[in-house]
Structures are given as C-alpha cells and as structure tokens.
Amino acid sequence: MSNISKPVAFIIGYGSNVGPAIARKFKAEGFNVAVSARKLDENAAKEDGYLGIQADFGDIASVRSAFDRLESELGPAAAVIYNAYSSNNTSPSDPLANSYETFLNNVNVSGVNVYEVARRTKARFDKLPGETPRAFIGTGNLTPWVHFPTLLGMSVGKRAMANIIESSAAAYGSQGHRFYFAHEVKGSTGGPSVPPTGQAH
C-alpha cells in the first residue's frame, strides 16, 4: 500500500502515555500518522515514522494552522483523536483560586476548542471516498460526569467536549461520520487506573 493510498490518522495531544500508544496502534493498522502537541520534537516524531506538527490547541489560529499543514502534507484525516488537555489544579477548599486566564485556557484546551477541531474534521470527512471509515474520538475520563473541584477548568472543558461529541454523533452518524467520547474503564467505579495506561486506552 502506497503512502498516498493509506488513510490518515491525526493524534492531537501527543504526550508520553496515551498519545504514543494510540499512534502506535494506528501505524500498525496501516495508517499514515500525524501527531501534534504544544511541546513536540518534530524530528523525533519523524524518526518514529510520524508527521510531527507542533501546535498550541489553546490558540484557534494554531489549531487551524495544524489542520492546514496536515492536509497539505498527508491529506484529510479519516481518524482524528483529541487527547489534549490543560489543568492547573487547585485545593478542594478553593476551586476559584486560579486566575480567569488560567481557567479559560484549561477550558479551551480541554474542550471548547474541540468545536473547531470537530468542525474541521467533519468538513474533511465529507471529502473522503464513500467507503472510507471515519471517526472522531475525544479521550477523557470521568470529569464530564463526576464533580472534581480541584480540576474545575479541565472538568468544564471535558463537559463541553462531551456535549460537542454527543451532538455531532446524533447529527452525522447517519452519514457514516462517527463521533465518540472514549475513556479507560476499570473496576467497580468505571474510572481509569491512576496513572492512566496508554495501552488500555
């Protein structure tokens, strides 16, 4: 299979755990893989066989630039995995301790800017050959459903992401566009292991 004919996977939030595990899985399945993070060694990503795109997903201009580069170098993605988040933890007794700017960045990176990512993804899904499977997957944990006062900004963001994904799944599922919220489920609580394991995701 040539690189041109391979489907493209774009992993956003390529850290040291879940992101690399997802990238390895897609590469093993025959995808061309692009990875993106705010702090990314693009040369190291290239050595691993990926297109590395350094981007700040708290900045909409950077989000759009990342997609422009992805599409110019690899083409539209058939799979987009949003694994980015931002969190500045507070104490349980003072959930409003962070500045507005810090809180807003946590919310934007963890979820609100997913709107633009999902919008760009869906527009490119429409351009893929009809037989190509396509999916948008937002990774998370229990924060959309469980109260975490120490993680207020990230929790609000993840709730926004879950809403965006649920609305998109309902609207576009009949067109073959799949939107999922994914998290590791373990034990009686249904929560992730701590720390979360990339391979389990």
mmCIF file with all atom_site columns, C-alpha atoms in Angstrom:
data_model
loop_
_atom_site.group_PDB
_atom_site.id
_atom_site.type_symbol
_atom_site.label_atom_id
_atom_site.label_alt_id
_atom_site.label_comp_id
_atom_site.label_asym_id
_atom_site.label_entity_id
_atom_site.label_seq_id
_atom_site.pdbx_PDB_ins_code
_atom_site.Cartn_x
_atom_site.Cartn_y
_atom_site.Cartn_z
_atom_site.occupancy
_atom_site.B_iso_or_equiv
_atom_site.pdbx_formal_charge
_atom_site.auth_seq_id
_atom_site.auth_comp_id
_atom_site.auth_asym_id
_atom_site.auth_atom_id
_atom_site.pdbx_PDB_model_num
ATOM 1   C CA . MET A 1 1   ? 0.000   0.000  0.000  1.00 0.00 ? 1   MET A CA 1
ATOM 2   C CA . SER A 1 2   ? 1.485   3.347  -1.012 1.00 0.00 ? 2   SER A CA 1
ATOM 3   C CA . ASN A 1 3   ? 1.580   6.289  1.368  1.00 0.00 ? 3   ASN A CA 1
ATOM 4   C CA . ILE A 1 4   ? -0.882  8.133  -0.874 1.00 0.00 ? 4   ILE A CA 1
ATOM 5   C CA . SER A 1 5   ? -3.500  5.382  -0.601 1.00 0.00 ? 5   SER A CA 1
ATOM 6   C CA . LYS A 1 6   ? -3.165  4.958  3.146  1.00 0.00 ? 6   LYS A CA 1
ATOM 7   C CA . PRO A 1 7   ? -5.807  6.536  5.393  1.00 0.00 ? 7   PRO A CA 1
ATOM 8   C CA . VAL A 1 8   ? -4.622  9.309  7.702  1.00 0.00 ? 8   VAL A CA 1
ATOM 9   C CA . ALA A 1 9   ? -4.876  9.428  11.488 1.00 0.00 ? 9   ALA A CA 1
ATOM 10  C CA . PHE A 1 10  ? -4.250  12.667 13.405 1.00 0.00 ? 10  PHE A CA 1
ATOM 11  C CA . ILE A 1 11  ? -3.454  12.351 17.126 1.00 0.00 ? 11  ILE A CA 1
ATOM 12  C CA . ILE A 1 12  ? -3.777  15.650 18.993 1.00 0.00 ? 12  ILE A CA 1
ATOM 13  C CA . GLY A 1 13  ? -2.231  15.727 22.457 1.00 0.00 ? 13  GLY A CA 1
ATOM 14  C CA . TYR A 1 14  ? 0.775   13.520 21.815 1.00 0.00 ? 14  TYR A CA 1
ATOM 15  C CA . GLY A 1 15  ? 2.289   13.280 25.284 1.00 0.00 ? 15  GLY A CA 1
ATOM 16  C CA . SER A 1 16  ? 4.219   10.477 26.931 1.00 0.00 ? 16  SER A CA 1
ATOM 17  C CA . ASN A 1 17  ? 1.451   7.931  27.556 1.00 0.00 ? 17  ASN A CA 1
ATOM 18  C CA . VAL A 1 18  ? -1.923  7.692  25.825 1.00 0.00 ? 18  VAL A CA 1
ATOM 19  C CA . GLY A 1 19  ? -0.936  9.612  22.673 1.00 0.00 ? 19  GLY A CA 1
ATOM 20  C CA . PRO A 1 20  ? 2.043   7.416  21.727 1.00 0.00 ? 20  PRO A CA 1
ATOM 21  C CA . ALA A 1 21  ? 0.032   4.242  22.410 1.00 0.00 ? 21  ALA A CA 1
ATOM 22  C CA . ILE A 1 22  ? -2.720  5.460  20.063 1.00 0.00 ? 22  ILE A CA 1
ATOM 23  C CA . ALA A 1 23  ? -0.196  6.463  17.394 1.00 0.00 ? 23  ALA A CA 1
ATOM 24  C CA . ARG A 1 24  ? 1.485   3.040  17.506 1.00 0.00 ? 24  ARG A CA 1
ATOM 25  C CA . LYS A 1 25  ? -1.884  1.319  17.130 1.00 0.00 ? 25  LYS A CA 1
ATOM 26  C CA . PHE A 1 26  ? -2.892  3.332  14.078 1.00 0.00 ? 26  PHE A CA 1
ATOM 27  C CA . LYS A 1 27  ? 0.530   2.907  12.472 1.00 0.00 ? 27  LYS A CA 1
ATOM 28  C CA . ALA A 1 28  ? 0.288   -0.857 12.991 1.00 0.00 ? 28  ALA A CA 1
ATOM 29  C CA . GLU A 1 29  ? -3.134  -0.789 11.307 1.00 0.00 ? 29  GLU A CA 1
ATOM 30  C CA . GLY A 1 30  ? -1.624  0.772  8.175  1.00 0.00 ? 30  GLY A CA 1
ATOM 31  C CA . PHE A 1 31  ? -2.413  4.456  8.660  1.00 0.00 ? 31  PHE A CA 1
ATOM 32  C CA . ASN A 1 32  ? -0.256  7.430  7.859  1.00 0.00 ? 32  ASN A CA 1
ATOM 33  C CA . VAL A 1 33  ? 0.003   9.065  11.282 1.00 0.00 ? 33  VAL A CA 1
ATOM 34  C CA . ALA A 1 34  ? 0.387   12.717 12.233 1.00 0.00 ? 34  ALA A CA 1
ATOM 35  C CA . VAL A 1 35  ? 0.929   13.730 15.850 1.00 0.00 ? 35  VAL A CA 1
ATOM 36  C CA . SER A 1 36  ? 0.607   17.139 17.462 1.00 0.00 ? 36  SER A CA 1
ATOM 37  C CA . ALA A 1 37  ? 1.385   18.712 20.814 1.00 0.00 ? 37  ALA A CA 1
ATOM 38  C CA . ARG A 1 38  ? 2.357   22.099 22.220 1.00 0.00 ? 38  ARG A CA 1
ATOM 39  C CA . LYS A 1 39  ? 5.795   20.800 23.129 1.00 0.00 ? 39  LYS A CA 1
ATOM 40  C CA . LEU A 1 40  ? 6.750   18.412 20.356 1.00 0.00 ? 40  LEU A CA 1
ATOM 41  C CA . ASP A 1 41  ? 10.084  17.349 18.917 1.00 0.00 ? 41  ASP A CA 1
ATOM 42  C CA . GLU A 1 42  ? 9.114   17.104 15.272 1.00 0.00 ? 42  GLU A CA 1
ATOM 43  C CA . ASN A 1 43  ? 12.390  15.387 14.363 1.00 0.00 ? 43  ASN A CA 1
ATOM 44  C CA . ALA A 1 44  ? 11.828  12.684 16.975 1.00 0.00 ? 44  ALA A CA 1
ATOM 45  C CA . ALA A 1 45  ? 8.298   12.179 15.657 1.00 0.00 ? 45  ALA A CA 1
ATOM 46  C CA . LYS A 1 46  ? 9.708   11.786 12.150 1.00 0.00 ? 46  LYS A CA 1
ATOM 47  C CA . GLU A 1 47  ? 12.157  9.148  13.395 1.00 0.00 ? 47  GLU A CA 1
ATOM 48  C CA . ASP A 1 48  ? 9.163   7.222  14.764 1.00 0.00 ? 48  ASP A CA 1
ATOM 49  C CA . GLY A 1 49  ? 7.519   7.367  11.353 1.00 0.00 ? 49  GLY A CA 1
ATOM 50  C CA . TYR A 1 50  ? 5.039   10.163 12.068 1.00 0.00 ? 50  TYR A CA 1
ATOM 51  C CA . LEU A 1 51  ? 4.443   13.645 10.726 1.00 0.00 ? 51  LEU A CA 1
ATOM 52  C CA . GLY A 1 52  ? 5.046   15.910 13.724 1.00 0.00 ? 52  GLY A CA 1
ATOM 53  C CA . ILE A 1 53  ? 3.072   19.152 13.950 1.00 0.00 ? 53  ILE A CA 1
ATOM 54  C CA . GLN A 1 54  ? 3.880   21.468 16.854 1.00 0.00 ? 54  GLN A CA 1
ATOM 55  C CA . ALA A 1 55  ? 0.736   23.367 17.825 1.00 0.00 ? 55  ALA A CA 1
ATOM 56  C CA . ASP A 1 56  ? -0.977  25.020 20.790 1.00 0.00 ? 56  ASP A CA 1
ATOM 57  C CA . PHE A 1 57  ? -4.595  23.825 20.917 1.00 0.00 ? 57  PHE A CA 1
ATOM 58  C CA . GLY A 1 58  ? -5.468  26.648 23.266 1.00 0.00 ? 58  GLY A CA 1
ATOM 59  C CA . ASP A 1 59  ? -4.946  29.014 20.323 1.00 0.00 ? 59  ASP A CA 1
ATOM 60  C CA . ILE A 1 60  ? -7.502  28.815 17.500 1.00 0.00 ? 60  ILE A CA 1
ATOM 61  C CA . ALA A 1 61  ? -5.047  30.187 14.935 1.00 0.00 ? 61  ALA A CA 1
ATOM 62  C CA . SER A 1 62  ? -2.626  27.403 15.852 1.00 0.00 ? 62  SER A CA 1
ATOM 63  C CA . VAL A 1 63  ? -5.429  24.810 15.605 1.00 0.00 ? 63  VAL A CA 1
ATOM 64  C CA . ARG A 1 64  ? -6.282  25.947 12.083 1.00 0.00 ? 64  ARG A CA 1
ATOM 65  C CA . SER A 1 65  ? -2.636  26.070 11.036 1.00 0.00 ? 65  SER A CA 1
ATOM 66  C CA . ALA A 1 66  ? -2.129  22.499 12.269 1.00 0.00 ? 66  ALA A CA 1
ATOM 67  C CA . PHE A 1 67  ? -5.015  21.246 10.133 1.00 0.00 ? 67  PHE A CA 1
ATOM 68  C CA . ASP A 1 68  ? -3.778  23.204 7.118  1.00 0.00 ? 68  ASP A CA 1
ATOM 69  C CA . ARG A 1 69  ? -0.368  21.576 7.412  1.00 0.00 ? 69  ARG A CA 1
ATOM 70  C CA . LEU A 1 70  ? -1.835  18.111 7.966  1.00 0.00 ? 70  LEU A CA 1
ATOM 71  C CA . GLU A 1 71  ? -3.953  18.376 4.838  1.00 0.00 ? 71  GLU A CA 1
ATOM 72  C CA . SER A 1 72  ? -1.156  19.819 2.685  1.00 0.00 ? 72  SER A CA 1
ATOM 73  C CA . GLU A 1 73  ? 1.325   17.093 3.658  1.00 0.00 ? 73  GLU A CA 1
ATOM 74  C CA . LEU A 1 74  ? -0.817  13.982 4.203  1.00 0.00 ? 74  LEU A CA 1
ATOM 75  C CA . GLY A 1 75  ? -4.357  14.845 3.135  1.00 0.00 ? 75  GLY A CA 1
ATOM 76  C CA . PRO A 1 76  ? -7.621  14.855 5.113  1.00 0.00 ? 76  PRO A CA 1
ATOM 77  C CA . ALA A 1 77  ? -7.768  12.642 8.179  1.00 0.00 ? 77  ALA A CA 1
ATOM 78  C CA . ALA A 1 78  ? -10.099 9.644  8.362  1.00 0.00 ? 78  ALA A CA 1
ATOM 79  C CA . ALA A 1 79  ? -9.461  9.408  12.109 1.00 0.00 ? 79  ALA A CA 1
ATOM 80  C CA . VAL A 1 80  ? -8.909  12.322 14.487 1.00 0.00 ? 80  VAL A CA 1
ATOM 81  C CA . ILE A 1 81  ? -8.167  11.630 18.137 1.00 0.00 ? 81  ILE A CA 1
ATOM 82  C CA . TYR A 1 82  ? -8.356  14.582 20.513 1.00 0.00 ? 82  TYR A CA 1
ATOM 83  C CA . ASN A 1 83  ? -6.248  13.741 23.569 1.00 0.00 ? 83  ASN A CA 1
ATOM 84  C CA . ALA A 1 84  ? -5.179  17.264 24.563 1.00 0.00 ? 84  ALA A CA 1
ATOM 85  C CA . TYR A 1 85  ? -5.983  18.829 27.927 1.00 0.00 ? 85  TYR A CA 1
ATOM 86  C CA . SER A 1 86  ? -4.812  21.548 30.267 1.00 0.00 ? 86  SER A CA 1
ATOM 87  C CA . SER A 1 87  ? -5.121  21.557 34.046 1.00 0.00 ? 87  SER A CA 1
ATOM 88  C CA . ASN A 1 88  ? -3.879  23.802 36.837 1.00 0.00 ? 88  ASN A CA 1
ATOM 89  C CA . ASN A 1 89  ? -5.077  22.051 39.947 1.00 0.00 ? 89  ASN A CA 1
ATOM 90  C CA . THR A 1 90  ? -6.395  23.890 42.999 1.00 0.00 ? 90  THR A CA 1
ATOM 91  C CA . SER A 1 91  ? -7.186  22.734 46.532 1.00 0.00 ? 91  SER A CA 1
ATOM 92  C CA . PRO A 1 92  ? -10.677 21.286 47.152 1.00 0.00 ? 92  PRO A CA 1
ATOM 93  C CA . SER A 1 93  ? -11.376 24.173 49.529 1.00 0.00 ? 93  SER A CA 1
ATOM 94  C CA . ASP A 1 94  ? -10.605 26.874 46.949 1.00 0.00 ? 94  ASP A CA 1
ATOM 95  C CA . PRO A 1 95  ? -11.726 25.865 43.410 1.00 0.00 ? 95  PRO A CA 1
ATOM 96  C CA . LEU A 1 96  ? -11.728 29.547 42.316 1.00 0.00 ? 96  LEU A CA 1
ATOM 97  C CA . ALA A 1 97  ? -8.063  30.108 43.132 1.00 0.00 ? 97  ALA A CA 1
ATOM 98  C CA . ASN A 1 98  ? -6.867  30.183 39.502 1.00 0.00 ? 98  ASN A CA 1
ATOM 99  C CA . SER A 1 99  ? -6.967  33.404 37.510 1.00 0.00 ? 99  SER A CA 1
ATOM 100 C CA . TYR A 1 100 ? -9.656  33.806 34.865 1.00 0.00 ? 100 TYR A CA 1
ATOM 101 C CA . GLU A 1 101 ? -6.994  33.498 32.161 1.00 0.00 ? 101 GLU A CA 1
ATOM 102 C CA . THR A 1 102 ? -5.690  30.210 33.579 1.00 0.00 ? 102 THR A CA 1
ATOM 103 C CA . PHE A 1 103 ? -9.213  28.831 33.978 1.00 0.00 ? 103 PHE A CA 1
ATOM 104 C CA . LEU A 1 104 ? -10.139 29.853 30.422 1.00 0.00 ? 104 LEU A CA 1
ATOM 105 C CA . ASN A 1 105 ? -7.046  28.206 28.946 1.00 0.00 ? 105 ASN A CA 1
ATOM 106 C CA . ASN A 1 106 ? -7.852  24.976 30.815 1.00 0.00 ? 106 ASN A CA 1
ATOM 107 C CA . VAL A 1 107 ? -11.415 25.078 29.465 1.00 0.00 ? 107 VAL A CA 1
ATOM 108 C CA . ASN A 1 108 ? -10.365 25.883 25.894 1.00 0.00 ? 108 ASN A CA 1
ATOM 109 C CA . VAL A 1 109 ? -7.644  23.252 25.555 1.00 0.00 ? 109 VAL A CA 1
ATOM 110 C CA . SER A 1 110 ? -9.619  20.550 27.355 1.00 0.00 ? 110 SER A CA 1
ATOM 111 C CA . GLY A 1 111 ? -12.829 21.017 25.447 1.00 0.00 ? 111 GLY A CA 1
ATOM 112 C CA . VAL A 1 112 ? -14.170 24.251 23.969 1.00 0.00 ? 112 VAL A CA 1
ATOM 113 C CA . ASN A 1 113 ? -11.651 24.360 21.113 1.00 0.00 ? 113 ASN A CA 1
ATOM 114 C CA . VAL A 1 114 ? -12.730 20.831 20.239 1.00 0.00 ? 114 VAL A CA 1
ATOM 115 C CA . TYR A 1 115 ? -15.594 22.598 18.450 1.00 0.00 ? 115 TYR A CA 1
ATOM 116 C CA . GLU A 1 116 ? -13.210 23.914 15.786 1.00 0.00 ? 116 GLU A CA 1
ATOM 117 C CA . VAL A 1 117 ? -11.352 20.599 15.612 1.00 0.00 ? 117 VAL A CA 1
ATOM 118 C CA . ALA A 1 118 ? -14.625 18.692 15.149 1.00 0.00 ? 118 ALA A CA 1
ATOM 119 C CA . ARG A 1 119 ? -15.868 21.237 12.606 1.00 0.00 ? 119 ARG A CA 1
ATOM 120 C CA . ARG A 1 120 ? -12.705 20.931 10.505 1.00 0.00 ? 120 ARG A CA 1
ATOM 121 C CA . THR A 1 121 ? -12.751 17.154 10.865 1.00 0.00 ? 121 THR A CA 1
ATOM 122 C CA . LYS A 1 122 ? -16.361 16.809 9.727  1.00 0.00 ? 122 LYS A CA 1
ATOM 123 C CA . ALA A 1 123 ? -15.782 19.061 6.703  1.00 0.00 ? 123 ALA A CA 1
ATOM 124 C CA . ARG A 1 124 ? -12.896 16.817 5.596  1.00 0.00 ? 124 ARG A CA 1
ATOM 125 C CA . PHE A 1 125 ? -14.889 13.635 6.272  1.00 0.00 ? 125 PHE A CA 1
ATOM 126 C CA . ASP A 1 126 ? -17.251 14.838 3.554  1.00 0.00 ? 126 ASP A CA 1
ATOM 127 C CA . LYS A 1 127 ? -14.367 14.808 1.041  1.00 0.00 ? 127 LYS A CA 1
ATOM 128 C CA . LEU A 1 128 ? -13.207 11.239 1.735  1.00 0.00 ? 128 LEU A CA 1
ATOM 129 C CA . PRO A 1 129 ? -14.183 8.347  -0.566 1.00 0.00 ? 129 PRO A CA 1
ATOM 130 C CA . GLY A 1 130 ? -17.530 6.923  0.477  1.00 0.00 ? 130 GLY A CA 1
ATOM 131 C CA . GLU A 1 131 ? -16.096 3.542  1.516  1.00 0.00 ? 131 GLU A CA 1
ATOM 132 C CA . THR A 1 132 ? -13.523 5.063  3.893  1.00 0.00 ? 132 THR A CA 1
ATOM 133 C CA . PRO A 1 133 ? -14.371 4.531  7.592  1.00 0.00 ? 133 PRO A CA 1
ATOM 134 C CA . ARG A 1 134 ? -14.109 7.776  9.527  1.00 0.00 ? 134 ARG A CA 1
ATOM 135 C CA . ALA A 1 135 ? -14.149 8.622  13.213 1.00 0.00 ? 135 ALA A CA 1
ATOM 136 C CA . PHE A 1 136 ? -13.549 11.468 15.633 1.00 0.00 ? 136 PHE A CA 1
ATOM 137 C CA . ILE A 1 137 ? -12.588 10.302 19.121 1.00 0.00 ? 137 ILE A CA 1
ATOM 138 C CA . GLY A 1 138 ? -12.230 12.564 22.148 1.00 0.00 ? 138 GLY A CA 1
ATOM 139 C CA . THR A 1 139 ? -10.376 10.973 25.037 1.00 0.00 ? 139 THR A CA 1
ATOM 140 C CA . GLY A 1 140 ? -11.285 11.776 28.611 1.00 0.00 ? 140 GLY A CA 1
ATOM 141 C CA . ASN A 1 141 ? -12.040 10.357 31.997 1.00 0.00 ? 141 ASN A CA 1
ATOM 142 C CA . LEU A 1 142 ? -14.898 10.769 34.458 1.00 0.00 ? 142 LEU A CA 1
ATOM 143 C CA . THR A 1 143 ? -14.736 14.572 34.561 1.00 0.00 ? 143 THR A CA 1
ATOM 144 C CA . PRO A 1 144 ? -17.843 15.169 32.409 1.00 0.00 ? 144 PRO A CA 1
ATOM 145 C CA . TRP A 1 145 ? -19.970 13.248 34.922 1.00 0.00 ? 145 TRP A CA 1
ATOM 146 C CA . VAL A 1 146 ? -18.234 13.405 38.310 1.00 0.00 ? 146 VAL A CA 1
ATOM 147 C CA . HIS A 1 147 ? -17.554 16.521 40.379 1.00 0.00 ? 147 HIS A CA 1
ATOM 148 C CA . PHE A 1 148 ? -13.828 17.323 40.648 1.00 0.00 ? 148 PHE A CA 1
ATOM 149 C CA . PRO A 1 149 ? -13.421 20.756 42.315 1.00 0.00 ? 149 PRO A CA 1
ATOM 150 C CA . THR A 1 150 ? -9.626  20.569 42.102 1.00 0.00 ? 150 THR A CA 1
ATOM 151 C CA . LEU A 1 151 ? -9.828  20.210 38.295 1.00 0.00 ? 151 LEU A CA 1
ATOM 152 C CA . LEU A 1 152 ? -12.516 22.788 37.612 1.00 0.00 ? 152 LEU A CA 1
ATOM 153 C CA . GLY A 1 153 ? -11.184 24.184 34.329 1.00 0.00 ? 153 GLY A CA 1
ATOM 154 C CA . MET A 1 154 ? -10.419 20.796 32.811 1.00 0.00 ? 154 MET A CA 1
ATOM 155 C CA . SER A 1 155 ? -13.738 19.396 34.050 1.00 0.00 ? 155 SER A CA 1
ATOM 156 C CA . VAL A 1 156 ? -15.739 22.220 32.437 1.00 0.00 ? 156 VAL A CA 1
ATOM 157 C CA . GLY A 1 157 ? -13.775 21.686 29.215 1.00 0.00 ? 157 GLY A CA 1
ATOM 158 C CA . LYS A 1 158 ? -14.373 17.935 29.168 1.00 0.00 ? 158 LYS A CA 1
ATOM 159 C CA . ARG A 1 159 ? -18.100 18.508 29.733 1.00 0.00 ? 159 ARG A CA 1
ATOM 160 C CA . ALA A 1 160 ? -18.097 20.826 26.727 1.00 0.00 ? 160 ALA A CA 1
ATOM 161 C CA . MET A 1 161 ? -16.271 18.215 24.662 1.00 0.00 ? 161 MET A CA 1
ATOM 162 C CA . ALA A 1 162 ? -18.752 15.510 25.645 1.00 0.00 ? 162 ALA A CA 1
ATOM 163 C CA . ASN A 1 163 ? -21.630 17.783 24.558 1.00 0.00 ? 163 ASN A CA 1
ATOM 164 C CA . ILE A 1 164 ? -19.975 18.559 21.230 1.00 0.00 ? 164 ILE A CA 1
ATOM 165 C CA . ILE A 1 165 ? -19.361 14.876 20.568 1.00 0.00 ? 165 ILE A CA 1
ATOM 166 C CA . GLU A 1 166 ? -22.868 13.802 21.574 1.00 0.00 ? 166 GLU A CA 1
ATOM 167 C CA . SER A 1 167 ? -24.485 16.423 19.327 1.00 0.00 ? 167 SER A CA 1
ATOM 168 C CA . SER A 1 168 ? -22.197 15.544 16.413 1.00 0.00 ? 168 SER A CA 1
ATOM 169 C CA . ALA A 1 169 ? -22.797 11.807 16.782 1.00 0.00 ? 169 ALA A CA 1
ATOM 170 C CA . ALA A 1 170 ? -26.556 12.331 16.678 1.00 0.00 ? 170 ALA A CA 1
ATOM 171 C CA . ALA A 1 171 ? -26.445 14.677 13.691 1.00 0.00 ? 171 ALA A CA 1
ATOM 172 C CA . TYR A 1 172 ? -23.867 12.982 11.466 1.00 0.00 ? 172 TYR A CA 1
ATOM 173 C CA . GLY A 1 173 ? -23.989 9.297  12.369 1.00 0.00 ? 173 GLY A CA 1
ATOM 174 C CA . SER A 1 174 ? -26.400 8.505  9.553  1.00 0.00 ? 174 SER A CA 1
ATOM 175 C CA . GLN A 1 175 ? -23.791 9.887  7.112  1.00 0.00 ? 175 GLN A CA 1
ATOM 176 C CA . GLY A 1 176 ? -21.190 7.411  8.352  1.00 0.00 ? 176 GLY A CA 1
ATOM 177 C CA . HIS A 1 177 ? -19.343 10.016 10.443 1.00 0.00 ? 177 HIS A CA 1
ATOM 178 C CA . ARG A 1 178 ? -18.623 8.514  13.869 1.00 0.00 ? 178 ARG A CA 1
ATOM 179 C CA . PHE A 1 179 ? -18.042 10.682 16.957 1.00 0.00 ? 179 PHE A CA 1
ATOM 180 C CA . TYR A 1 180 ? -17.009 9.025  20.229 1.00 0.00 ? 180 TYR A CA 1
ATOM 181 C CA . PHE A 1 181 ? -16.035 10.000 23.764 1.00 0.00 ? 181 PHE A CA 1
ATOM 182 C CA . ALA A 1 182 ? -13.558 7.377  24.988 1.00 0.00 ? 182 ALA A CA 1
ATOM 183 C CA . HIS A 1 183 ? -12.017 6.655  28.373 1.00 0.00 ? 183 HIS A CA 1
ATOM 184 C CA . GLU A 1 184 ? -10.435 3.733  30.164 1.00 0.00 ? 184 GLU A CA 1
ATOM 185 C CA . VAL A 1 185 ? -12.900 1.740  32.250 1.00 0.00 ? 185 VAL A CA 1
ATOM 186 C CA . LYS A 1 186 ? -11.587 -0.255 35.174 1.00 0.00 ? 186 LYS A CA 1
ATOM 187 C CA . GLY A 1 187 ? -13.048 -1.914 38.259 1.00 0.00 ? 187 GLY A CA 1
ATOM 188 C CA . SER A 1 188 ? -16.321 -1.289 40.035 1.00 0.00 ? 188 SER A CA 1
ATOM 189 C CA . THR A 1 189 ? -16.140 2.516  39.740 1.00 0.00 ? 189 THR A CA 1
ATOM 190 C CA . GLY A 1 190 ? -15.712 2.533  35.979 1.00 0.00 ? 190 GLY A CA 1
ATOM 191 C CA . GLY A 1 191 ? -12.875 5.008  36.372 1.00 0.00 ? 191 GLY A CA 1
ATOM 192 C CA . PRO A 1 192 ? -9.406  4.907  34.845 1.00 0.00 ? 192 PRO A CA 1
ATOM 193 C CA . SER A 1 193 ? -6.373  3.447  36.520 1.00 0.00 ? 193 SER A CA 1
ATOM 194 C CA . VAL A 1 194 ? -4.097  6.027  38.127 1.00 0.00 ? 194 VAL A CA 1
ATOM 195 C CA . PRO A 1 195 ? -1.905  6.855  36.353 1.00 0.00 ? 195 PRO A CA 1
ATOM 196 C CA . PRO A 1 196 ? -3.889  6.004  33.196 1.00 0.00 ? 196 PRO A CA 1
ATOM 197 C CA . THR A 1 197 ? -2.360  3.372  30.951 1.00 0.00 ? 197 THR A CA 1
ATOM 198 C CA . GLY A 1 198 ? -1.898  4.244  27.316 1.00 0.00 ? 198 GLY A CA 1
ATOM 199 C CA . GLN A 1 199 ? -2.298  0.691  26.066 1.00 0.00 ? 199 GLN A CA 1
ATOM 200 C CA . ALA A 1 200 ? -5.616  0.286  27.887 1.00 0.00 ? 200 ALA A CA 1
ATOM 201 C CA . HIS A 1 201 ? -6.981  3.357  26.134 1.00 0.00 ? 201 HIS A CA 1
#
